[in-house]
Amino acid sequence: MTRIQQSIEVKAPAYIVYDQLMRFEDYPRFMKDVEQVRQLDDRHLHWTIRSKDGNMEWVTELAGKEPYRSIAWRIPGGPNSESRVDLQPAGVDALRVTVSLASDLGPKPVLTEKLNDAELARRLATILASFKDFIETSRVQKISEGTSKCRE
């Protein structure tokens, strides 16, 4: 089984990062090839991904979640493929966000392209950087501004 792990530090409290990770419909805002993620029920997500050959769709199942600490997904009934996001404190209002991918798929058809491990690691690093930017510039600022206005 191939395993790939990437981490990034995000300057935001755990409740903001976890809340954003649970807003699956927002994933296209920081994952460029994701067209749509719809939550089907409490445990299942329907993904639509853009590619040069058309759209690809699949369903994932939430395999576990621990509020403000972790979220895990897997593909039910499909090839052995799991994803996990862990949140660990990294100072005052900062977190280390770690994404772990495990798969028996060989070259991964991630985001509709077959990627070797090095390419997948680079893609994952890009997604994490985009997520960090999304959290630190748009999401956190809006929440902070809303909080300060409420206190005035």
PDB file of N, CA and C in Angstrom, residues 23-38 46-51 55-56 58 110-112 123 127:
ATOM      1  N   ARG A  23     -17.277  21.718   5.918  1.00  0.00           N
ATOM      2  CA  ARG A  23     -18.098  22.396   4.895  1.00  0.00           C
ATOM      3  C   ARG A  23     -17.667  21.878   3.525  1.00  0.00           C
ATOM      4  N   PHE A  24     -18.068  20.672   3.234  1.00  0.00           N
ATOM      5  CA  PHE A  24     -17.612  19.976   2.035  1.00  0.00           C
ATOM      6  C   PHE A  24     -17.939  20.736   0.753  1.00  0.00           C
ATOM      7  N   GLU A  25     -19.060  21.458   0.757  1.00  0.00           N
ATOM      8  CA  GLU A  25     -19.465  22.197  -0.434  1.00  0.00           C
ATOM      9  C   GLU A  25     -18.472  23.304  -0.788  1.00  0.00           C
ATOM     10  N   ASP A  26     -17.625  23.713   0.171  1.00  0.00           N
ATOM     11  CA  ASP A  26     -16.621  24.747  -0.083  1.00  0.00           C
ATOM     12  C   ASP A  26     -15.316  24.193  -0.664  1.00  0.00           C
ATOM     13  N   TYR A  27     -15.148  22.888  -0.740  1.00  0.00           N
ATOM     14  CA  TYR A  27     -13.888  22.317  -1.222  1.00  0.00           C
ATOM     15  C   TYR A  27     -13.472  22.852  -2.597  1.00  0.00           C
ATOM     16  N   PRO A  28     -14.407  23.098  -3.531  1.00  0.00           N
ATOM     17  CA  PRO A  28     -13.976  23.651  -4.823  1.00  0.00           C
ATOM     18  C   PRO A  28     -13.292  25.016  -4.697  1.00  0.00           C
ATOM     19  N   ARG A  29     -13.476  25.699  -3.591  1.00  0.00           N
ATOM     20  CA  ARG A  29     -12.854  27.011  -3.412  1.00  0.00           C
ATOM     21  C   ARG A  29     -11.350  26.909  -3.148  1.00  0.00           C
ATOM     22  N   PHE A  30     -10.866  25.743  -2.700  1.00  0.00           N
ATOM     23  CA  PHE A  30      -9.425  25.593  -2.477  1.00  0.00           C
ATOM     24  C   PHE A  30      -8.836  24.344  -3.135  1.00  0.00           C
ATOM     25  N   MET A  31      -9.666  23.571  -3.826  1.00  0.00           N
ATOM     26  CA  MET A  31      -9.186  22.413  -4.597  1.00  0.00           C
ATOM     27  C   MET A  31      -9.570  22.665  -6.046  1.00  0.00           C
ATOM     28  N   LYS A  32      -8.617  23.107  -6.866  1.00  0.00           N
ATOM     29  CA  LYS A  32      -8.930  23.644  -8.192  1.00  0.00           C
ATOM     30  C   LYS A  32      -9.626  22.669  -9.133  1.00  0.00           C
ATOM     31  N   ASP A  33      -9.377  21.384  -9.033  1.00  0.00           N
ATOM     32  CA  ASP A  33      -9.997  20.432  -9.955  1.00  0.00           C
ATOM     33  C   ASP A  33     -11.326  19.870  -9.450  1.00  0.00           C
ATOM     34  N   VAL A  34     -11.713  20.238  -8.241  1.00  0.00           N
ATOM     35  CA  VAL A  34     -12.977  19.754  -7.693  1.00  0.00           C
ATOM     36  C   VAL A  34     -14.092  20.685  -8.163  1.00  0.00           C
ATOM     37  N   GLU A  35     -15.020  20.117  -8.886  1.00  0.00           N
ATOM     38  CA  GLU A  35     -16.162  20.891  -9.372  1.00  0.00           C
ATOM     39  C   GLU A  35     -17.233  21.020  -8.289  1.00  0.00           C
ATOM     40  N   GLN A  36     -17.513  19.905  -7.576  1.00  0.00           N
ATOM     41  CA  GLN A  36     -18.578  19.921  -6.580  1.00  0.00           C
ATOM     42  C   GLN A  36     -18.390  18.766  -5.594  1.00  0.00           C
ATOM     43  N   VAL A  37     -18.730  19.041  -4.340  1.00  0.00           N
ATOM     44  CA  VAL A  37     -18.852  17.992  -3.331  1.00  0.00           C
ATOM     45  C   VAL A  37     -20.215  18.193  -2.682  1.00  0.00           C
ATOM     46  N   ARG A  38     -21.028  17.156  -2.748  1.00  0.00           N
ATOM     47  CA  ARG A  38     -22.357  17.205  -2.127  1.00  0.00           C
ATOM     48  C   ARG A  38     -22.414  16.186  -1.012  1.00  0.00           C
ATOM     49  N   HIS A  46     -20.688  12.914  -2.327  1.00  0.00           N
ATOM     50  CA  HIS A  46     -20.594  12.698  -3.774  1.00  0.00           C
ATOM     51  C   HIS A  46     -19.651  13.758  -4.334  1.00  0.00           C
ATOM     52  N   TRP A  47     -18.562  13.313  -4.977  1.00  0.00           N
ATOM     53  CA  TRP A  47     -17.537  14.190  -5.535  1.00  0.00           C
ATOM     54  C   TRP A  47     -17.666  14.254  -7.044  1.00  0.00           C
ATOM     55  N   THR A  48     -17.517  15.445  -7.619  1.00  0.00           N
ATOM     56  CA  THR A  48     -17.410  15.629  -9.059  1.00  0.00           C
ATOM     57  C   THR A  48     -16.112  16.389  -9.309  1.00  0.00           C
ATOM     58  N   ILE A  49     -15.259  15.796 -10.145  1.00  0.00           N
ATOM     59  CA  ILE A  49     -13.938  16.341 -10.426  1.00  0.00           C
ATOM     60  C   ILE A  49     -13.845  16.665 -11.912  1.00  0.00           C
ATOM     61  N   ARG A  50     -13.264  17.830 -12.239  1.00  0.00           N
ATOM     62  CA  ARG A  50     -13.052  18.232 -13.635  1.00  0.00           C
ATOM     63  C   ARG A  50     -11.770  17.605 -14.178  1.00  0.00           C
ATOM     64  N   SER A  51     -11.787  17.269 -15.443  1.00  0.00           N
ATOM     65  CA  SER A  51     -10.563  16.838 -16.110  1.00  0.00           C
ATOM     66  C   SER A  51     -10.639  17.191 -17.578  1.00  0.00           C
ATOM     67  N   ASN A  55     -15.817  14.970 -16.753  1.00  0.00           N
ATOM     68  CA  ASN A  55     -15.941  14.882 -15.301  1.00  0.00           C
ATOM     69  C   ASN A  55     -15.852  13.440 -14.824  1.00  0.00           C
ATOM     70  N   MET A  56     -15.342  13.284 -13.619  1.00  0.00           N
ATOM     71  CA  MET A  56     -15.279  11.984 -12.960  1.00  0.00           C
ATOM     72  C   MET A  56     -16.041  12.129 -11.653  1.00  0.00           C
ATOM     73  N   TRP A  58     -17.488  10.070  -7.906  1.00  0.00           N
ATOM     74  CA  TRP A  58     -17.453   8.927  -7.011  1.00  0.00           C
ATOM     75  C   TRP A  58     -18.027   9.326  -5.667  1.00  0.00           C
ATOM     76  N   VAL A 110      -5.876  10.299  -9.186  1.00  0.00           N
ATOM     77  CA  VAL A 110      -6.334  11.382  -8.328  1.00  0.00           C
ATOM     78  C   VAL A 110      -6.651  12.585  -9.207  1.00  0.00           C
ATOM     79  N   LEU A 111      -7.792  13.181  -8.974  1.00  0.00           N
ATOM     80  CA  LEU A 111      -8.240  14.319  -9.761  1.00  0.00           C
ATOM     81  C   LEU A 111      -8.182  13.972 -11.250  1.00  0.00           C
ATOM     82  N   THR A 112      -8.537  12.757 -11.550  1.00  0.00           N
ATOM     83  CA  THR A 112      -8.710  12.171 -12.881  1.00  0.00           C
ATOM     84  C   THR A 112      -7.422  11.964 -13.668  1.00  0.00           C
ATOM     85  N   ARG A 123       0.986  17.629  -5.760  1.00  0.00           N
ATOM     86  CA  ARG A 123      -0.413  18.060  -5.866  1.00  0.00           C
ATOM     87  C   ARG A 123      -1.003  18.297  -4.482  1.00  0.00           C
ATOM     88  N   ILE A 127      -2.567  21.733  -2.815  1.00  0.00           N
ATOM     89  CA  ILE A 127      -3.903  21.808  -2.207  1.00  0.00           C
ATOM     90  C   ILE A 127      -3.810  22.350  -0.789  1.00  0.00           C
TER      91      ILE A 127
END
